[in-house]
Amino acid sequence: MPQSVAPHRVAVIAPSPVAMFNLAIPEMLFGKVERDGRPGYEVVICAAEPGPVPTTGGLDLYVRHGLDAVREADTVIVAGTGAPYEPHPPIVAAVRAAAADGKRIASLCTGAFQLAEAGLLHGRKATTYWTHAEKLRSRYPRIDLCADVLYVQDGPYLTASGYAAGIDLCLHIIRTDYGAAVANEVARLALVAPVRPGGQTQFTQTPLPPERGTACADTRGWAMCNLDKPLTLTDLARHAGVSVRTLTRRFHAESGVSPLQWLLHQRVERARELLETTTLPMDQVARACGLGTADSLRAHVVRRTGLTPSAYRTQFTRLGTGTATAA
């Protein structure tokens, strides 16, 4: 799929009334992906009935395409709506048919109710906007609800919680299709936070939560510039000018994870970018991102992606698409 010349087709379903922000996210992010000078995605917004679709902001949005677009799509995304408890039968039927065809299906915010009504989330992990989580749980008790995560993937089905979590989910899709370097570049172009993945093989792993403070921001930035060094908790605390205990408490309050968990995540992400954008030997990649040895690199990349470093490089290499090669 990542090497395909034809763009990956995404159908975004707009229920009524639709949250406009949900519709803007896929177009904004997928529209910035290019491969060999060609668009990586083709995004089509569709509705149960083409024409004016009410929005949660009180405006009408004119949607030209009907649900026929779902049949032509590779990925289907159901946007959120102001009526989360009333799944729309035509949308539910279209989603169910798409699942039968083996398509990847995602929801943003309360769009999870449509997937649940279609029976796609029974026995699977899923999430939705936290204010509607208990309603989803009570109406569909067979769902393994993860109410405290940004997004979750279980097999071919992805669900995101509210608002900006849709950005994280779409970046995760881009990274799955085209690799970490492309997703990170899209994040930079869109001026949004770097990719916070849920994991490609450990689909239910909680992604890095949003940073909620700035006390450790300088230390995080310093660490990012020194990933090739064997950084310890003491090193981080010394840079921050606090004790290890204080650093750990502040770091967790701001980032939602421990300093070493955050550091390992950044090392693996750096490794993935180097595998995609350079021809460095594996031992040099390992040293450049601070993972030490090629064996350690292999263990962490396999755990995160399900692929060996060599297989990951083969699948996601960007060499030949205008990316510079490191000797």
PDB file of C-alpha atoms in Angstrom, residues 21-230:
ATOM      1  CA  PHE A  21     -13.941  20.262  12.743  1.00  0.00           C
ATOM      2  CA  ASN A  22     -14.168  16.492  12.256  1.00  0.00           C
ATOM      3  CA  LEU A  23     -14.528  16.996   8.503  1.00  0.00           C
ATOM      4  CA  ALA A  24     -11.628  19.451   8.330  1.00  0.00           C
ATOM      5  CA  ILE A  25      -9.107  17.161  10.018  1.00  0.00           C
ATOM      6  CA  PRO A  26      -8.837  14.402   7.356  1.00  0.00           C
ATOM      7  CA  GLU A  27      -8.726  16.869   4.463  1.00  0.00           C
ATOM      8  CA  MET A  28      -6.116  19.019   6.203  1.00  0.00           C
ATOM      9  CA  LEU A  29      -3.763  16.160   7.064  1.00  0.00           C
ATOM     10  CA  PHE A  30      -4.236  13.642   4.262  1.00  0.00           C
ATOM     11  CA  GLY A  31      -4.087  16.467   1.728  1.00  0.00           C
ATOM     12  CA  LYS A  32      -0.494  17.226   2.738  1.00  0.00           C
ATOM     13  CA  VAL A  33       0.823  13.743   1.896  1.00  0.00           C
ATOM     14  CA  GLU A  34       2.762  13.363  -1.334  1.00  0.00           C
ATOM     15  CA  ARG A  35       4.677  10.409  -2.774  1.00  0.00           C
ATOM     16  CA  ASP A  36       6.901  10.923  -5.807  1.00  0.00           C
ATOM     17  CA  GLY A  37       5.189  14.243  -6.430  1.00  0.00           C
ATOM     18  CA  ARG A  38       1.706  12.711  -6.437  1.00  0.00           C
ATOM     19  CA  PRO A  39      -1.021  12.981  -3.793  1.00  0.00           C
ATOM     20  CA  GLY A  40      -0.868  10.164  -1.283  1.00  0.00           C
ATOM     21  CA  TYR A  41      -4.597  10.328  -0.562  1.00  0.00           C
ATOM     22  CA  GLU A  42      -7.824  11.241  -2.289  1.00  0.00           C
ATOM     23  CA  VAL A  43     -10.377  12.454   0.260  1.00  0.00           C
ATOM     24  CA  VAL A  44     -14.088  12.502  -0.522  1.00  0.00           C
ATOM     25  CA  ILE A  45     -16.716  13.808   1.895  1.00  0.00           C
ATOM     26  CA  CYS A  46     -20.053  12.049   1.563  1.00  0.00           C
ATOM     27  CA  ALA A  47     -23.451  11.932   3.261  1.00  0.00           C
ATOM     28  CA  ALA A  48     -26.491   9.698   3.408  1.00  0.00           C
ATOM     29  CA  GLU A  49     -28.306  12.225   1.227  1.00  0.00           C
ATOM     30  CA  PRO A  50     -26.227  14.527  -1.001  1.00  0.00           C
ATOM     31  CA  GLY A  51     -27.042  18.183  -0.578  1.00  0.00           C
ATOM     32  CA  PRO A  52     -27.213  20.472   2.472  1.00  0.00           C
ATOM     33  CA  VAL A  53     -26.117  18.778   5.698  1.00  0.00           C
ATOM     34  CA  PRO A  54     -26.734  20.642   8.978  1.00  0.00           C
ATOM     35  CA  THR A  55     -23.704  21.221  11.198  1.00  0.00           C
ATOM     36  CA  THR A  56     -23.424  21.489  14.959  1.00  0.00           C
ATOM     37  CA  GLY A  57     -22.546  25.166  14.468  1.00  0.00           C
ATOM     38  CA  GLY A  58     -25.921  25.987  12.955  1.00  0.00           C
ATOM     39  CA  LEU A  59     -24.683  26.218   9.360  1.00  0.00           C
ATOM     40  CA  ASP A  60     -25.544  24.028   6.387  1.00  0.00           C
ATOM     41  CA  LEU A  61     -22.693  22.295   4.588  1.00  0.00           C
ATOM     42  CA  TYR A  62     -23.291  21.271   0.980  1.00  0.00           C
ATOM     43  CA  VAL A  63     -22.047  17.713   0.390  1.00  0.00           C
ATOM     44  CA  ARG A  64     -21.979  16.602  -3.248  1.00  0.00           C
ATOM     45  CA  HIS A  65     -21.368  12.877  -2.777  1.00  0.00           C
ATOM     46  CA  GLY A  66     -23.631  10.150  -1.454  1.00  0.00           C
ATOM     47  CA  LEU A  67     -22.673   6.907   0.270  1.00  0.00           C
ATOM     48  CA  ASP A  68     -21.678   5.368  -3.082  1.00  0.00           C
ATOM     49  CA  ALA A  69     -18.285   6.932  -2.304  1.00  0.00           C
ATOM     50  CA  VAL A  70     -17.848   4.408   0.507  1.00  0.00           C
ATOM     51  CA  ARG A  71     -17.795   1.524  -1.963  1.00  0.00           C
ATOM     52  CA  GLU A  72     -14.915   3.132  -3.840  1.00  0.00           C
ATOM     53  CA  ALA A  73     -12.860   3.916  -0.731  1.00  0.00           C
ATOM     54  CA  ASP A  74      -9.936   2.088   0.857  1.00  0.00           C
ATOM     55  CA  THR A  75     -10.510   3.736   4.235  1.00  0.00           C
ATOM     56  CA  VAL A  76     -13.817   4.954   5.668  1.00  0.00           C
ATOM     57  CA  ILE A  77     -13.974   7.590   8.411  1.00  0.00           C
ATOM     58  CA  VAL A  78     -17.227   8.431  10.212  1.00  0.00           C
ATOM     59  CA  ALA A  79     -17.234  11.958  11.588  1.00  0.00           C
ATOM     60  CA  GLY A  80     -18.824  12.969  14.867  1.00  0.00           C
ATOM     61  CA  THR A  81     -22.316  14.353  15.195  1.00  0.00           C
ATOM     62  CA  GLY A  82     -24.443  16.284  17.635  1.00  0.00           C
ATOM     63  CA  ALA A  83     -26.808  13.301  17.827  1.00  0.00           C
ATOM     64  CA  PRO A  84     -24.541  10.501  19.090  1.00  0.00           C
ATOM     65  CA  TYR A  85     -27.320   8.243  20.354  1.00  0.00           C
ATOM     66  CA  GLU A  86     -29.279   7.996  17.097  1.00  0.00           C
ATOM     67  CA  PRO A  87     -27.264   6.021  14.543  1.00  0.00           C
ATOM     68  CA  HIS A  88     -28.425   6.673  10.999  1.00  0.00           C
ATOM     69  CA  PRO A  89     -29.523   3.397   9.303  1.00  0.00           C
ATOM     70  CA  PRO A  90     -28.081   4.223   5.831  1.00  0.00           C
ATOM     71  CA  ILE A  91     -24.710   5.104   7.392  1.00  0.00           C
ATOM     72  CA  VAL A  92     -24.755   1.995   9.571  1.00  0.00           C
ATOM     73  CA  ALA A  93     -25.526  -0.150   6.516  1.00  0.00           C
ATOM     74  CA  ALA A  94     -22.741   1.469   4.492  1.00  0.00           C
ATOM     75  CA  VAL A  95     -20.235   0.986   7.304  1.00  0.00           C
ATOM     76  CA  ARG A  96     -21.281  -2.639   7.764  1.00  0.00           C
ATOM     77  CA  ALA A  97     -20.893  -3.310   4.026  1.00  0.00           C
ATOM     78  CA  ALA A  98     -17.475  -1.626   4.024  1.00  0.00           C
ATOM     79  CA  ALA A  99     -16.383  -3.878   6.877  1.00  0.00           C
ATOM     80  CA  ALA A 100     -17.566  -6.930   4.947  1.00  0.00           C
ATOM     81  CA  ASP A 101     -15.376  -5.768   2.047  1.00  0.00           C
ATOM     82  CA  GLY A 102     -12.350  -5.650   4.342  1.00  0.00           C
ATOM     83  CA  LYS A 103     -11.933  -1.881   4.370  1.00  0.00           C
ATOM     84  CA  ARG A 104     -10.217   0.003   7.167  1.00  0.00           C
ATOM     85  CA  ILE A 105     -12.848   1.909   9.146  1.00  0.00           C
ATOM     86  CA  ALA A 106     -12.353   4.720  11.647  1.00  0.00           C
ATOM     87  CA  SER A 107     -14.500   7.074  13.679  1.00  0.00           C
ATOM     88  CA  LEU A 108     -13.910  10.507  15.104  1.00  0.00           C
ATOM     89  CA  CYS A 109     -15.561  11.528  18.365  1.00  0.00           C
ATOM     90  CA  THR A 110     -19.156  10.243  18.517  1.00  0.00           C
ATOM     91  CA  GLY A 111     -18.839   8.557  15.135  1.00  0.00           C
ATOM     92  CA  ALA A 112     -18.043   5.478  17.231  1.00  0.00           C
ATOM     93  CA  PHE A 113     -21.785   5.035  17.822  1.00  0.00           C
ATOM     94  CA  GLN A 114     -22.255   4.335  14.105  1.00  0.00           C
ATOM     95  CA  LEU A 115     -19.502   1.669  14.152  1.00  0.00           C
ATOM     96  CA  ALA A 116     -20.957   0.163  17.306  1.00  0.00           C
ATOM     97  CA  GLU A 117     -24.469   0.007  15.836  1.00  0.00           C
ATOM     98  CA  ALA A 118     -22.991  -1.784  12.804  1.00  0.00           C
ATOM     99  CA  GLY A 119     -21.607  -4.430  15.178  1.00  0.00           C
ATOM    100  CA  LEU A 120     -17.977  -3.713  14.309  1.00  0.00           C
ATOM    101  CA  LEU A 121     -16.852  -2.995  17.864  1.00  0.00           C
ATOM    102  CA  HIS A 122     -18.333  -6.004  19.631  1.00  0.00           C
ATOM    103  CA  GLY A 123     -15.558  -7.665  21.617  1.00  0.00           C
ATOM    104  CA  ARG A 124     -13.078  -4.997  20.518  1.00  0.00           C
ATOM    105  CA  LYS A 125     -11.375  -2.093  22.227  1.00  0.00           C
ATOM    106  CA  ALA A 126     -12.751   1.322  21.291  1.00  0.00           C
ATOM    107  CA  THR A 127     -13.077   4.872  22.561  1.00  0.00           C
ATOM    108  CA  THR A 128     -15.164   8.005  22.071  1.00  0.00           C
ATOM    109  CA  TYR A 129     -15.413  11.505  23.471  1.00  0.00           C
ATOM    110  CA  TRP A 130     -15.256  11.176  27.241  1.00  0.00           C
ATOM    111  CA  THR A 131     -18.597  12.894  27.920  1.00  0.00           C
ATOM    112  CA  HIS A 132     -20.352  10.194  25.856  1.00  0.00           C
ATOM    113  CA  ALA A 133     -18.261   7.231  27.000  1.00  0.00           C
ATOM    114  CA  GLU A 134     -20.703   5.881  29.571  1.00  0.00           C
ATOM    115  CA  LYS A 135     -23.583   6.153  27.113  1.00  0.00           C
ATOM    116  CA  LEU A 136     -21.600   4.128  24.588  1.00  0.00           C
ATOM    117  CA  ARG A 137     -20.760   1.577  27.282  1.00  0.00           C
ATOM    118  CA  SER A 138     -24.351   1.206  28.439  1.00  0.00           C
ATOM    119  CA  ARG A 139     -25.835   0.990  24.961  1.00  0.00           C
ATOM    120  CA  TYR A 140     -23.187  -1.405  23.623  1.00  0.00           C
ATOM    121  CA  PRO A 141     -21.935  -3.385  26.636  1.00  0.00           C
ATOM    122  CA  ARG A 142     -19.963  -5.832  24.476  1.00  0.00           C
ATOM    123  CA  ILE A 143     -17.435  -3.097  23.625  1.00  0.00           C
ATOM    124  CA  ASP A 144     -14.186  -3.100  25.603  1.00  0.00           C
ATOM    125  CA  LEU A 145     -14.316   0.639  26.201  1.00  0.00           C
ATOM    126  CA  CYS A 146     -11.056   2.554  26.705  1.00  0.00           C
ATOM    127  CA  ALA A 147     -12.436   5.866  27.892  1.00  0.00           C
ATOM    128  CA  ASP A 148      -9.114   7.453  28.856  1.00  0.00           C
ATOM    129  CA  VAL A 149      -7.116   7.229  25.612  1.00  0.00           C
ATOM    130  CA  LEU A 150      -6.774   9.554  22.649  1.00  0.00           C
ATOM    131  CA  TYR A 151      -7.403   6.841  20.108  1.00  0.00           C
ATOM    132  CA  VAL A 152      -7.263   3.088  19.838  1.00  0.00           C
ATOM    133  CA  GLN A 153      -6.927   0.585  17.003  1.00  0.00           C
ATOM    134  CA  ASP A 154      -8.207  -2.971  17.226  1.00  0.00           C
ATOM    135  CA  GLY A 155      -7.657  -4.818  13.971  1.00  0.00           C
ATOM    136  CA  PRO A 156      -8.947  -2.780  10.996  1.00  0.00           C
ATOM    137  CA  TYR A 157     -11.120  -0.537  13.191  1.00  0.00           C
ATOM    138  CA  LEU A 158      -9.918   2.721  14.740  1.00  0.00           C
ATOM    139  CA  THR A 159     -11.762   5.050  17.090  1.00  0.00           C
ATOM    140  CA  ALA A 160     -10.692   8.458  18.367  1.00  0.00           C
ATOM    141  CA  SER A 161     -11.997  10.450  21.301  1.00  0.00           C
ATOM    142  CA  GLY A 162     -12.890  14.112  20.881  1.00  0.00           C
ATOM    143  CA  TYR A 163     -11.594  17.073  18.919  1.00  0.00           C
ATOM    144  CA  ALA A 164      -7.789  17.102  18.496  1.00  0.00           C
ATOM    145  CA  ALA A 165      -7.544  13.346  19.088  1.00  0.00           C
ATOM    146  CA  GLY A 166      -8.812  13.050  15.522  1.00  0.00           C
ATOM    147  CA  ILE A 167      -5.559  14.674  14.441  1.00  0.00           C
ATOM    148  CA  ASP A 168      -3.602  11.996  16.288  1.00  0.00           C
ATOM    149  CA  LEU A 169      -5.667   9.241  14.689  1.00  0.00           C
ATOM    150  CA  CYS A 170      -5.185  10.604  11.159  1.00  0.00           C
ATOM    151  CA  LEU A 171      -1.440  11.004  11.735  1.00  0.00           C
ATOM    152  CA  HIS A 172      -1.388   7.406  12.948  1.00  0.00           C
ATOM    153  CA  ILE A 173      -3.077   6.312   9.709  1.00  0.00           C
ATOM    154  CA  ILE A 174      -0.534   8.278   7.658  1.00  0.00           C
ATOM    155  CA  ARG A 175       2.324   6.740   9.588  1.00  0.00           C
ATOM    156  CA  THR A 176       0.883   3.263   9.093  1.00  0.00           C
ATOM    157  CA  ASP A 177       0.561   3.839   5.338  1.00  0.00           C
ATOM    158  CA  TYR A 178       3.642   5.920   4.590  1.00  0.00           C
ATOM    159  CA  GLY A 179       5.964   5.763   7.600  1.00  0.00           C
ATOM    160  CA  ALA A 180       7.034   7.988  10.478  1.00  0.00           C
ATOM    161  CA  ALA A 181       9.014  10.494   8.411  1.00  0.00           C
ATOM    162  CA  VAL A 182       6.011  11.345   6.236  1.00  0.00           C
ATOM    163  CA  ALA A 183       3.695  11.607   9.238  1.00  0.00           C
ATOM    164  CA  ASN A 184       6.128  13.822  11.117  1.00  0.00           C
ATOM    165  CA  GLU A 185       6.523  16.070   8.073  1.00  0.00           C
ATOM    166  CA  VAL A 186       2.729  16.384   7.800  1.00  0.00           C
ATOM    167  CA  ALA A 187       2.581  17.304  11.485  1.00  0.00           C
ATOM    168  CA  ARG A 188       5.174  20.028  10.912  1.00  0.00           C
ATOM    169  CA  LEU A 189       3.360  21.379   7.840  1.00  0.00           C
ATOM    170  CA  ALA A 190       0.051  21.431   9.712  1.00  0.00           C
ATOM    171  CA  LEU A 191       1.644  23.059  12.776  1.00  0.00           C
ATOM    172  CA  VAL A 192       0.350  20.359  15.076  1.00  0.00           C
ATOM    173  CA  ALA A 193       2.031  18.264  17.739  1.00  0.00           C
ATOM    174  CA  PRO A 194       4.364  15.464  16.638  1.00  0.00           C
ATOM    175  CA  VAL A 195       2.866  12.043  16.107  1.00  0.00           C
ATOM    176  CA  ARG A 196       1.646  10.342  19.298  1.00  0.00           C
ATOM    177  CA  PRO A 197       1.205   6.735  18.176  1.00  0.00           C
ATOM    178  CA  GLY A 198      -0.944   3.976  19.605  1.00  0.00           C
ATOM    179  CA  GLY A 199       1.350   1.335  18.098  1.00  0.00           C
ATOM    180  CA  GLN A 200       0.958  -0.718  14.937  1.00  0.00           C
ATOM    181  CA  THR A 201       0.997  -4.190  16.449  1.00  0.00           C
ATOM    182  CA  GLN A 202       0.077  -3.447  20.065  1.00  0.00           C
ATOM    183  CA  PHE A 203      -3.061  -1.739  18.856  1.00  0.00           C
ATOM    184  CA  THR A 204      -4.419  -0.938  22.310  1.00  0.00           C
ATOM    185  CA  GLN A 205      -1.279   0.695  23.662  1.00  0.00           C
ATOM    186  CA  THR A 206      -2.084   4.164  25.006  1.00  0.00           C
ATOM    187  CA  PRO A 207      -0.345   6.860  22.934  1.00  0.00           C
ATOM    188  CA  LEU A 208       1.706   9.629  24.474  1.00  0.00           C
ATOM    189  CA  PRO A 209      -0.815  12.111  25.877  1.00  0.00           C
ATOM    190  CA  PRO A 210      -0.627  15.824  25.125  1.00  0.00           C
ATOM    191  CA  GLU A 211       1.923  17.834  27.060  1.00  0.00           C
ATOM    192  CA  ARG A 212       0.225  19.868  29.755  1.00  0.00           C
ATOM    193  CA  GLY A 213       2.988  22.173  30.979  1.00  0.00           C
ATOM    194  CA  THR A 214       6.264  23.863  30.154  1.00  0.00           C
ATOM    195  CA  ALA A 215       8.438  23.464  33.256  1.00  0.00           C
ATOM    196  CA  CYS A 216      10.333  20.582  31.621  1.00  0.00           C
ATOM    197  CA  ALA A 217      10.023  21.832  28.032  1.00  0.00           C
ATOM    198  CA  ASP A 218      13.643  23.003  27.831  1.00  0.00           C
ATOM    199  CA  THR A 219      14.857  19.669  29.152  1.00  0.00           C
ATOM    200  CA  ARG A 220      12.716  17.768  26.650  1.00  0.00           C
ATOM    201  CA  GLY A 221      14.147  19.895  23.847  1.00  0.00           C
ATOM    202  CA  TRP A 222      17.683  19.341  25.108  1.00  0.00           C
ATOM    203  CA  ALA A 223      17.115  15.600  25.299  1.00  0.00           C
ATOM    204  CA  MET A 224      15.789  15.533  21.727  1.00  0.00           C
ATOM    205  CA  CYS A 225      19.071  17.109  20.587  1.00  0.00           C
ATOM    206  CA  ASN A 226      21.091  14.546  22.533  1.00  0.00           C
ATOM    207  CA  LEU A 227      19.346  11.250  21.812  1.00  0.00           C
ATOM    208  CA  ASP A 228      22.651   9.750  20.668  1.00  0.00           C
ATOM    209  CA  LYS A 229      24.016  10.073  24.213  1.00  0.00           C
ATOM    210  CA  PRO A 230      23.346   7.613  27.092  1.00  0.00           C
TER     211      PRO A 230
END
